[in-house]
PDB file of C-alpha atoms in Angstrom:
ATOM      1  CA  MET A   6      -3.881  -5.909   1.845  1.00  0.00           C
ATOM      2  CA  ILE A   7      -7.250  -6.260   0.164  1.00  0.00           C
ATOM      3  CA  GLN A   8      -9.895  -6.882   2.867  1.00  0.00           C
ATOM      4  CA  SER A   9     -13.283  -6.327   1.286  1.00  0.00           C
ATOM      5  CA  THR A  10     -15.525  -7.744  -1.359  1.00  0.00           C
ATOM      6  CA  ALA A  11     -13.099  -6.758  -4.133  1.00  0.00           C
ATOM      7  CA  HIS A  12     -13.433  -9.365  -6.840  1.00  0.00           C
ATOM      8  CA  LYS A  13      -9.920 -10.185  -8.157  1.00  0.00           C
ATOM      9  CA  GLU A  14     -10.407 -13.440  -9.974  1.00  0.00           C
ATOM     10  CA  ARG A  15     -10.653 -11.954 -13.428  1.00  0.00           C
ATOM     11  CA  MET A  16      -8.125  -9.170 -12.924  1.00  0.00           C
ATOM     12  CA  GLU A  17      -4.672  -9.612 -14.342  1.00  0.00           C
ATOM     13  CA  VAL A  18      -1.282  -7.991 -13.892  1.00  0.00           C
ATOM     14  CA  CYS A  19       0.031  -6.381 -17.112  1.00  0.00           C
ATOM     15  CA  GLY A  20       3.747  -5.804 -17.553  1.00  0.00           C
ATOM     16  CA  PRO A  21       3.486  -2.864 -19.909  1.00  0.00           C
ATOM     17  CA  CYS A  22       0.865  -1.202 -17.593  1.00  0.00           C
ATOM     18  CA  GLY A  23       2.945  -2.056 -14.497  1.00  0.00           C
ATOM     19  CA  GLY A  24      -0.008  -3.127 -12.421  1.00  0.00           C
ATOM     20  CA  PRO A  25      -3.458  -4.701 -12.150  1.00  0.00           C
ATOM     21  CA  VAL A  26      -6.060  -4.199 -14.861  1.00  0.00           C
ATOM     22  CA  GLY A  27      -9.434  -5.669 -15.777  1.00  0.00           C
ATOM     23  CA  PRO A  28     -12.856  -6.267 -14.200  1.00  0.00           C
ATOM     24  CA  PHE A  29     -13.221  -5.103 -10.610  1.00  0.00           C
ATOM     25  CA  ARG A  30     -16.299  -5.474  -8.367  1.00  0.00           C
ATOM     26  CA  ASP A  31     -16.664  -3.727  -5.047  1.00  0.00           C
ATOM     27  CA  ARG A  32     -19.089  -2.938  -2.262  1.00  0.00           C
ATOM     28  CA  ARG A  33     -18.287  -0.064   0.106  1.00  0.00           C
ATOM     29  CA  GLY A  34     -20.360   0.400   3.184  1.00  0.00           C
ATOM     30  CA  THR A  35     -24.016   0.155   2.372  1.00  0.00           C
ATOM     31  CA  ARG A  36     -23.525   0.718  -1.304  1.00  0.00           C
ATOM     32  CA  PRO A  37     -24.730  -2.069  -3.703  1.00  0.00           C
ATOM     33  CA  LEU A  38     -22.153  -4.313  -5.427  1.00  0.00           C
ATOM     34  CA  ARG A  39     -20.856  -2.460  -8.454  1.00  0.00           C
ATOM     35  CA  SER A  40     -18.754  -3.460 -11.424  1.00  0.00           C
ATOM     36  CA  TYR A  41     -15.907  -1.418 -12.909  1.00  0.00           C
ATOM     37  CA  ILE A  42     -13.105  -1.926 -15.421  1.00  0.00           C
ATOM     38  CA  GLN A  43      -9.702  -0.895 -14.110  1.00  0.00           C
ATOM     39  CA  ARG A  44      -7.649   0.535 -17.003  1.00  0.00           C
ATOM     40  CA  GLY A  45      -3.999   0.736 -17.555  1.00  0.00           C
ATOM     41  CA  SER A  46      -1.508   2.654 -19.738  1.00  0.00           C
ATOM     42  CA  CYS A  47      -0.679   0.243 -22.501  1.00  0.00           C
ATOM     43  CA  PRO A  48      -2.550   0.291 -25.873  1.00  0.00           C
ATOM     44  CA  LEU A  49      -4.466  -2.825 -24.909  1.00  0.00           C
ATOM     45  CA  HIS A  50      -5.750  -1.471 -21.607  1.00  0.00           C
ATOM     46  CA  ALA A  51      -5.750   2.245 -21.966  1.00  0.00           C
ATOM     47  CA  ALA A  52      -9.030   4.173 -22.276  1.00  0.00           C
ATOM     48  CA  PRO A  53     -10.075   7.759 -22.949  1.00  0.00           C
ATOM     49  CA  ARG A  54     -10.352   9.869 -19.886  1.00  0.00           C
ATOM     50  CA  ARG A  55     -13.964  10.022 -18.604  1.00  0.00           C
ATOM     51  CA  GLU A  56     -15.598  13.125 -17.142  1.00  0.00           C
ATOM     52  CA  ARG A  57     -17.360  11.117 -14.518  1.00  0.00           C
ATOM     53  CA  GLY A  58     -15.249   8.679 -12.446  1.00  0.00           C
ATOM     54  CA  TRP A  59     -16.214   5.581 -10.461  1.00  0.00           C
ATOM     55  CA  ASP A  60     -18.995   6.167  -7.965  1.00  0.00           C
ATOM     56  CA  GLY A  61     -17.609   6.262  -4.400  1.00  0.00           C
ATOM     57  CA  PHE A  62     -13.968   6.450  -5.556  1.00  0.00           C
ATOM     58  CA  ASP A  63     -11.618   9.457  -5.712  1.00  0.00           C
ATOM     59  CA  PHE A  64     -10.002   7.926  -8.831  1.00  0.00           C
ATOM     60  CA  ASP A  65     -10.651   4.950 -10.969  1.00  0.00           C
ATOM     61  CA  GLU A  66      -8.540   2.305  -9.310  1.00  0.00           C
ATOM     62  CA  GLY A  67      -9.697  -0.421  -7.001  1.00  0.00           C
ATOM     63  CA  VAL A  68      -6.619  -2.539  -6.564  1.00  0.00           C
ATOM     64  CA  GLY A  69      -2.944  -1.477  -6.580  1.00  0.00           C
ATOM     65  CA  LEU A  70       0.321  -3.274  -5.854  1.00  0.00           C
ATOM     66  CA  CYS A  71       2.828  -2.187  -3.191  1.00  0.00           C
ATOM     67  CA  ARG A  72       4.985   0.457  -4.909  1.00  0.00           C
ATOM     68  CA  CYS A  73       8.103  -0.997  -3.276  1.00  0.00           C
ATOM     69  CA  CYS A  74       8.049  -4.771  -3.507  1.00  0.00           C
ATOM     70  CA  GLY A  75       5.269  -5.099  -6.125  1.00  0.00           C
ATOM     71  CA  ALA A  76       4.158  -8.386  -4.517  1.00  0.00           C
ATOM     72  CA  VAL A  77       1.233  -7.347  -2.288  1.00  0.00           C
ATOM     73  CA  ALA A  78      -2.244  -6.221  -3.400  1.00  0.00           C
ATOM     74  CA  LEU A  79      -3.624  -3.164  -1.696  1.00  0.00           C
ATOM     75  CA  ARG A  80      -6.978  -1.355  -1.604  1.00  0.00           C
ATOM     76  CA  SER A  81      -6.896   1.834  -3.776  1.00  0.00           C
ATOM     77  CA  GLY A  82      -9.074   4.473  -5.226  1.00  0.00           C
ATOM     78  CA  HIS A  83      -9.116   6.872  -2.272  1.00  0.00           C
ATOM     79  CA  ARG A  84      -6.968  10.026  -1.790  1.00  0.00           C
ATOM     80  CA  PHE A  85      -5.755   8.648   1.524  1.00  0.00           C
ATOM     81  CA  SER A  86      -4.821   5.202   0.108  1.00  0.00           C
ATOM     82  CA  VAL A  87      -1.367   4.103   1.177  1.00  0.00           C
ATOM     83  CA  TRP A  88       1.074   2.807  -1.511  1.00  0.00           C
ATOM     84  CA  PHE A  89       3.029   0.261   0.542  1.00  0.00           C
ATOM     85  CA  CYS A  90       2.391  -3.116   2.241  1.00  0.00           C
ATOM     86  CA  ASP A  91       3.044  -3.185   6.004  1.00  0.00           C
ATOM     87  CA  ALA A  92       6.621  -4.402   5.747  1.00  0.00           C
ATOM     88  CA  CYS A  93       7.626  -1.926   3.060  1.00  0.00           C
ATOM     89  CA  LYS A  94       5.780   0.920   4.740  1.00  0.00           C
ATOM     90  CA  GLN A  95       7.816   0.336   7.890  1.00  0.00           C
ATOM     91  CA  GLU A  96      11.062   0.472   5.940  1.00  0.00           C
ATOM     92  CA  VAL A  97      10.004   3.689   4.177  1.00  0.00           C
ATOM     93  CA  GLY A  98       9.006   5.235   7.504  1.00  0.00           C
ATOM     94  CA  LEU A  99      12.413   4.441   9.012  1.00  0.00           C
ATOM     95  CA  LEU A 100      14.106   5.945   5.981  1.00  0.00           C
ATOM     96  CA  ASN A 101      12.083   9.141   6.137  1.00  0.00           C
ATOM     97  CA  GLY A 102      12.756   9.307   9.820  1.00  0.00           C
ATOM     98  CA  ARG A 103      16.531   8.963   9.420  1.00  0.00           C
ATOM     99  CA  HIS A 104      16.594  11.766   6.866  1.00  0.00           C
ATOM    100  CA  GLY A 105      14.143  13.947   8.796  1.00  0.00           C
ATOM    101  CA  ARG A 106      12.125  14.621   5.658  1.00  0.00           C
ATOM    102  CA  TYR A 107       9.745  13.099   3.202  1.00  0.00           C
ATOM    103  CA  VAL A 108      12.278  11.214   1.025  1.00  0.00           C
ATOM    104  CA  VAL A 109       9.793   8.555  -0.114  1.00  0.00           C
ATOM    105  CA  PRO A 110       6.045   9.493  -0.255  1.00  0.00           C
ATOM    106  CA  ILE A 111       3.682   6.851   1.217  1.00  0.00           C
ATOM    107  CA  GLY A 112       0.559   8.161  -0.505  1.00  0.00           C
ATOM    108  CA  ARG A 113      -0.748  10.997  -2.738  1.00  0.00           C
ATOM    109  CA  HIS A 114      -2.389  13.168  -0.103  1.00  0.00           C
ATOM    110  CA  SER A 115      -0.336  16.053   1.308  1.00  0.00           C
ATOM    111  CA  LEU A 116      -1.129  14.845   4.912  1.00  0.00           C
ATOM    112  CA  HIS A 117       0.889  11.695   4.189  1.00  0.00           C
ATOM    113  CA  ALA A 118       3.861  14.012   3.932  1.00  0.00           C
ATOM    114  CA  GLY A 119       3.023  15.838   7.084  1.00  0.00           C
ATOM    115  CA  CYS A 120       2.091  18.806   4.916  1.00  0.00           C
ATOM    116  CA  GLY A 121      -1.151  20.361   5.803  1.00  0.00           C
ATOM    117  CA  LEU A 122      -2.669  23.915   6.203  1.00  0.00           C
ATOM    118  CA  THR A 123      -5.225  24.955   8.801  1.00  0.00           C
ATOM    119  CA  SER A 124      -7.768  27.622   8.061  1.00  0.00           C
ATOM    120  CA  SER A 125      -5.559  30.161   9.798  1.00  0.00           C
ATOM    121  CA  ASP A 126      -2.390  28.971   7.999  1.00  0.00           C
ATOM    122  CA  VAL A 127      -3.840  29.896   4.596  1.00  0.00           C
ATOM    123  CA  GLN A 128      -3.851  33.530   5.653  1.00  0.00           C
ATOM    124  CA  ASP A 129      -0.104  33.377   6.297  1.00  0.00           C
ATOM    125  CA  PRO A 130       1.911  33.732   3.030  1.00  0.00           C
ATOM    126  CA  VAL A 131       5.037  32.246   4.720  1.00  0.00           C
ATOM    127  CA  ARG A 132       3.234  29.089   5.785  1.00  0.00           C
ATOM    128  CA  VAL A 133       1.647  28.733   2.361  1.00  0.00           C
ATOM    129  CA  GLN A 134       5.090  28.945   0.745  1.00  0.00           C
ATOM    130  CA  ILE A 135       6.517  26.352   3.111  1.00  0.00           C
ATOM    131  CA  PHE A 136       3.604  24.086   2.298  1.00  0.00           C
ATOM    132  CA  SER A 137       4.027  24.673  -1.435  1.00  0.00           C
ATOM    133  CA  ASP A 138       7.771  24.006  -1.377  1.00  0.00           C
ATOM    134  CA  ALA A 139       7.407  20.794   0.599  1.00  0.00           C
ATOM    135  CA  PHE A 140       4.683  19.333  -1.558  1.00  0.00           C
ATOM    136  CA  VAL A 141       6.286  20.293  -4.869  1.00  0.00           C
ATOM    137  CA  GLY A 142       9.267  18.116  -3.752  1.00  0.00           C
ATOM    138  CA  ALA A 143       6.938  15.353  -2.733  1.00  0.00           C
ATOM    139  CA  ALA A 144       5.154  15.536  -6.109  1.00  0.00           C
ATOM    140  CA  GLY A 145       8.387  14.933  -8.016  1.00  0.00           C
ATOM    141  CA  ALA A 146       9.227  11.930  -5.792  1.00  0.00           C
ATOM    142  CA  MET A 147       5.763  10.524  -6.434  1.00  0.00           C
ATOM    143  CA  THR A 148       6.410  10.595 -10.196  1.00  0.00           C
ATOM    144  CA  VAL A 149       9.654   8.680  -9.855  1.00  0.00           C
ATOM    145  CA  LEU A 150       8.078   6.272  -7.391  1.00  0.00           C
ATOM    146  CA  ARG A 151       5.254   5.489  -9.835  1.00  0.00           C
ATOM    147  CA  GLU A 152       7.826   4.642 -12.516  1.00  0.00           C
ATOM    148  CA  TRP A 153       9.727   2.368 -10.037  1.00  0.00           C
ATOM    149  CA  ALA A 154       6.420   0.656  -9.169  1.00  0.00           C
ATOM    150  CA  GLY A 155       6.079  -0.411 -12.784  1.00  0.00           C
ATOM    151  CA  GLU A 156       9.646  -1.582 -12.855  1.00  0.00           C
ATOM    152  CA  ALA A 157       9.079  -3.617  -9.647  1.00  0.00           C
ATOM    153  CA  VAL A 158       6.132  -5.402 -11.277  1.00  0.00           C
ATOM    154  CA  ARG A 159       8.131  -6.218 -14.341  1.00  0.00           C
ATOM    155  CA  LEU A 160      11.062  -7.537 -12.226  1.00  0.00           C
ATOM    156  CA  THR A 161       8.543  -9.745 -10.363  1.00  0.00           C
ATOM    157  CA  LEU A 162       7.057 -10.998 -13.602  1.00  0.00           C
ATOM    158  CA  ALA A 163      10.469 -12.011 -14.713  1.00  0.00           C
ATOM    159  CA  GLU A 164      11.224 -13.702 -11.441  1.00  0.00           C
ATOM    160  CA  ILE A 165       8.073 -15.854 -11.665  1.00  0.00           C
ATOM    161  CA  GLY A 166       8.897 -16.798 -15.317  1.00  0.00           C
ATOM    162  CA  ILE A 167       6.574 -14.369 -17.147  1.00  0.00           C
ATOM    163  CA  ALA A 168       7.966 -12.026 -19.796  1.00  0.00           C
ATOM    164  CA  PRO A 169       8.131  -8.392 -18.507  1.00  0.00           C
ATOM    165  CA  ASP A 170       5.740  -7.437 -21.371  1.00  0.00           C
ATOM    166  CA  GLY A 171       3.390 -10.271 -20.633  1.00  0.00           C
ATOM    167  CA  ARG A 172       0.268 -10.721 -18.512  1.00  0.00           C
ATOM    168  CA  VAL A 173      -0.851 -13.104 -15.765  1.00  0.00           C
ATOM    169  CA  SER A 174      -3.954 -13.416 -13.619  1.00  0.00           C
ATOM    170  CA  LEU A 175      -3.770 -11.356 -10.408  1.00  0.00           C
ATOM    171  CA  PRO A 176      -4.213 -14.264  -8.002  1.00  0.00           C
ATOM    172  CA  GLU A 177      -1.527 -16.358  -9.754  1.00  0.00           C
ATOM    173  CA  TYR A 178       0.820 -13.373  -9.789  1.00  0.00           C
ATOM    174  CA  LEU A 179       0.302 -12.804  -6.028  1.00  0.00           C
ATOM    175  CA  ASN A 180       0.750 -16.448  -5.115  1.00  0.00           C
ATOM    176  CA  ARG A 181       3.902 -16.850  -7.152  1.00  0.00           C
ATOM    177  CA  ALA A 182       5.390 -13.464  -6.149  1.00  0.00           C
ATOM    178  CA  ARG A 183       5.046 -14.313  -2.415  1.00  0.00           C
ATOM    179  CA  ALA A 184       7.483 -17.143  -2.911  1.00  0.00           C
ATOM    180  CA  VAL A 185      10.157 -15.314  -4.816  1.00  0.00           C
ATOM    181  CA  VAL A 186      10.293 -11.659  -3.863  1.00  0.00           C
ATOM    182  CA  ASP A 187      12.829 -10.645  -1.258  1.00  0.00           C
ATOM    183  CA  LYS A 188      11.300  -7.450   0.226  1.00  0.00           C
ATOM    184  CA  ALA A 189      14.539  -6.231   1.743  1.00  0.00           C
ATOM    185  CA  GLU A 190      16.325  -6.505  -1.569  1.00  0.00           C
ATOM    186  CA  ARG A 191      13.449  -4.889  -3.437  1.00  0.00           C
ATOM    187  CA  PHE A 192      13.522  -1.941  -0.922  1.00  0.00           C
ATOM    188  CA  ARG A 193      17.270  -1.547  -1.595  1.00  0.00           C
ATOM    189  CA  GLN A 194      16.575  -1.625  -5.356  1.00  0.00           C
ATOM    190  CA  MET A 195      13.888   0.970  -4.964  1.00  0.00           C
ATOM    191  CA  CYS A 196      16.152   3.340  -3.083  1.00  0.00           C
ATOM    192  CA  LEU A 197      18.901   3.002  -5.658  1.00  0.00           C
ATOM    193  CA  TYR A 198      16.396   3.653  -8.470  1.00  0.00           C
ATOM    194  CA  LEU A 199      14.956   6.706  -6.741  1.00  0.00           C
ATOM    195  CA  ASP A 200      18.408   8.092  -6.112  1.00  0.00           C
ATOM    196  CA  ARG A 201      19.697   7.524  -9.612  1.00  0.00           C
ATOM    197  CA  VAL A 202      16.622   8.911 -11.440  1.00  0.00           C
ATOM    198  CA  GLY A 203      16.360  11.759  -9.081  1.00  0.00           C
ATOM    199  CA  ARG A 204      20.016  12.747  -9.687  1.00  0.00           C
ATOM    200  CA  GLU A 205      19.557  12.419 -13.437  1.00  0.00           C
ATOM    201  CA  ARG A 206      16.540  14.752 -13.458  1.00  0.00           C
ATOM    202  CA  LEU A 207      18.219  17.324 -11.245  1.00  0.00           C
ATOM    203  CA  ALA A 208      21.433  17.411 -13.261  1.00  0.00           C
ATOM    204  CA  PRO A 209      22.017  20.624 -15.331  1.00  0.00           C
ATOM    205  CA  ARG A 210      21.132  20.312 -18.947  1.00  0.00           C
TER     206      ARG A 210
END
């Protein structure tokens, strides 16, 4: 969960964007307090891509929501940021363990998938191919998971009485979501979604 000076009071959750948007303030380490605007994907919150990103961030996002339950705010903006709250991360870890492979990615970095190359590995074309094959599969799963994350947010908005295409302040969203979201049920829904969409995209055309 968020455990820093992240300023959430003026942020909101946007249904069409599928996540938090708006003013974000943050201090990392000894850096001074800085202000940013977290953008989204809908016409209201989208912005042209900038050549220079946020100072001290790997990408322009300070707050994300758990990509399974959609009910917990998480620190974001770093290539090692994890996409799940503790409860959902545990379920995802158990699922991946049962299948013996990276079924559901927990973050964007290849090391999250157990995929990594040492300096000696890069000289070995077989190891490079194994790395490439493993991470291409993870990248496809990341795309579907990102789509589910938006669906989870819209489901939560509906459950708290907000239209799926509506907006609500981030603190209100989190407070109300905590009372209504069943994480076990949301995990089941996520798995069904990933399976269905994955099969559709792999089906012959």
